[in-house]
XYZ file of C-alpha atoms in Angstrom:
198
model
C 75.628 113.923 30.681
C 74.065 117.214 31.400
C 75.436 119.040 34.502
C 72.368 120.184 36.564
C 74.393 122.027 39.220
C 78.079 123.224 38.866
C 79.764 124.623 41.981
C 83.191 125.906 41.672
C 85.507 127.298 44.301
C 82.633 128.144 46.597
C 83.475 129.989 49.862
C 81.192 131.499 52.563
C 82.501 133.578 55.467
C 80.102 135.039 58.054
C 81.017 138.054 59.966
C 80.170 137.879 63.737
C 80.926 140.147 66.666
C 83.766 137.764 67.423
C 85.198 138.187 63.946
C 85.248 136.113 60.725
C 83.685 132.705 60.521
C 84.711 130.728 57.557
C 81.980 128.099 56.938
C 82.854 126.966 53.351
C 86.248 127.155 51.660
C 86.898 126.305 47.945
C 84.050 123.879 47.486
C 83.755 122.399 44.012
C 81.317 119.683 42.833
C 78.863 118.851 40.011
C 75.480 117.295 40.053
C 74.876 115.244 36.858
C 71.452 114.640 35.444
C 69.739 111.738 37.091
C 72.324 111.669 39.987
C 71.614 111.676 43.771
C 74.590 113.421 45.389
C 74.970 113.343 49.183
C 76.565 116.051 51.215
C 77.526 114.192 54.542
C 79.032 115.989 57.533
C 78.331 116.850 61.220
C 76.054 119.638 62.169
C 77.502 123.040 61.642
C 79.814 121.938 58.737
C 78.164 124.142 56.165
C 75.910 121.578 54.403
C 72.768 123.610 54.783
C 74.561 126.867 53.890
C 75.307 125.209 50.397
C 71.615 124.613 50.083
C 70.783 128.141 51.035
C 73.268 129.331 48.403
C 71.628 127.175 45.736
C 68.224 128.638 46.464
C 69.516 132.194 46.524
C 68.803 132.700 50.275
C 72.566 133.446 50.533
C 74.992 135.157 48.258
C 78.349 133.336 48.349
C 81.426 135.275 49.539
C 83.166 134.029 46.383
C 82.991 131.252 43.761
C 80.541 130.319 41.044
C 77.101 128.659 41.041
C 75.575 127.405 37.862
C 72.064 125.858 38.036
C 70.355 124.292 35.082
C 66.775 123.735 35.945
C 64.121 124.461 38.520
C 64.827 123.607 42.075
C 62.436 121.824 44.580
C 63.270 122.001 48.295
C 62.112 119.292 50.818
C 62.757 120.257 54.299
C 63.724 118.285 57.448
C 60.025 118.572 58.872
C 57.196 118.104 56.542
C 55.576 121.385 57.322
C 52.020 120.156 56.371
C 49.314 122.392 57.288
C 46.952 120.718 59.664
C 43.882 122.498 58.505
C 44.399 121.396 54.884
C 43.678 117.899 53.653
C 46.477 115.919 51.802
C 45.402 117.061 48.321
C 45.264 120.685 49.397
C 48.692 120.314 51.149
C 50.169 118.866 48.047
C 48.844 121.568 45.734
C 49.713 124.581 47.787
C 52.935 125.252 45.964
C 50.977 125.180 42.632
C 48.533 127.740 44.123
C 51.306 130.013 45.387
C 52.970 129.870 42.059
C 49.563 130.316 40.147
C 50.113 127.099 38.338
C 47.165 125.007 39.423
C 46.509 124.057 35.802
C 44.685 120.935 34.476
C 47.999 119.582 33.325
C 49.482 120.046 37.007
C 46.554 118.398 38.533
C 46.909 115.569 36.223
C 50.441 115.282 37.270
C 49.464 115.278 40.946
C 46.839 112.744 40.465
C 49.390 110.547 38.839
C 51.927 111.040 41.576
C 49.247 110.138 44.235
C 48.129 107.066 42.452
C 51.578 105.745 41.622
C 52.842 106.186 45.151
C 49.932 104.699 47.067
C 48.537 108.026 48.472
C 45.360 108.502 46.382
C 43.029 106.866 48.960
C 44.352 109.396 51.505
C 43.942 112.509 49.571
C 40.950 113.677 51.649
C 42.477 112.928 54.906
C 44.250 115.408 57.196
C 48.000 115.244 58.302
C 47.300 114.372 61.848
C 45.546 111.026 60.554
C 48.842 110.050 58.937
C 51.985 108.348 60.188
C 55.296 110.144 60.217
C 56.523 108.223 57.237
C 53.411 108.890 55.222
C 53.621 112.472 56.101
C 57.235 112.594 54.577
C 55.940 110.888 51.517
C 53.259 113.635 51.031
C 55.988 116.278 51.582
C 57.973 114.694 48.738
C 55.038 114.518 46.533
C 54.172 118.167 47.161
C 57.723 119.014 46.213
C 57.306 117.023 42.991
C 54.048 118.707 42.212
C 55.554 121.733 40.947
C 57.619 119.527 38.566
C 61.309 120.540 39.633
C 64.428 119.312 37.727
C 66.607 119.301 40.940
C 65.484 118.238 44.438
C 67.250 119.534 47.572
C 66.561 117.436 50.503
C 67.644 118.869 53.906
C 67.941 116.075 56.584
C 64.514 114.760 55.515
C 64.508 111.550 57.766
C 66.082 112.958 60.950
C 62.729 113.516 62.575
C 61.741 109.771 62.043
C 62.439 106.872 64.280
C 65.014 104.269 62.945
C 62.539 101.784 61.609
C 60.401 104.374 59.842
C 63.414 106.169 58.424
C 64.709 102.963 56.652
C 61.157 102.525 55.036
C 60.770 106.157 54.110
C 64.389 106.620 52.801
C 63.786 103.653 50.614
C 60.523 105.131 49.320
C 62.026 108.649 48.747
C 65.011 107.345 46.679
C 62.830 104.981 44.645
C 60.441 107.873 43.906
C 63.336 110.211 42.890
C 64.716 107.569 40.611
C 61.346 106.695 39.061
C 60.565 110.391 38.446
C 64.044 110.861 36.647
C 65.011 113.698 38.991
C 68.575 114.860 40.112
C 68.932 115.483 43.732
C 71.202 116.735 46.527
C 70.736 115.071 49.896
C 72.162 116.840 53.075
C 72.555 114.645 55.999
C 74.889 114.129 59.048
C 73.819 110.339 59.161
C 76.201 107.993 57.306
C 73.476 105.258 57.130
C 71.466 107.675 54.945
C 74.284 108.082 52.558
C 75.003 104.365 52.408
C 71.397 103.312 51.833
C 71.539 105.403 48.654
C 74.554 103.301 47.412
C 72.456 100.087 48.090
C 69.423 101.395 46.146
C 71.187 102.823 42.965
């Protein structure tokens, strides 16, 4: 199987006025094509630091990072723009990357129809529930056709009942679309729900 992400002996040290702060030490893991990998740990344990390194926001102190494919990032909050309807929110990444082609728009249309959002495409974020907003955020991430999805605590802003439904939705969409993913969470129930679904 193809390795989508390979991390070897990754370490990250931050330098503060109080001295050195070692956040990561000799982290090694691989993400295999089609796999959903969970990074589970309490707040402040370095999970988001790993995502920041994968997206080149941070340069590691030491270690090797190899990425085979394009990355899409889904944040903790949906970051939908209130003044843009759902279709325009979903296509904003394509606009920024100057990739709003006929082919890309056909992909967006297919995603909206497949995952029951087509009828909501002309509505605005404030008209949707929290769970639906997260689904829109995922479709927006998928619209740019990434090979690897990074999900940073994507369910933490939702109430318990909604997060169960949305996590089920998100995992099924990722598997249906054949994507590889790294999920960062501090909640063990998020990690366990993946095992149930796979």
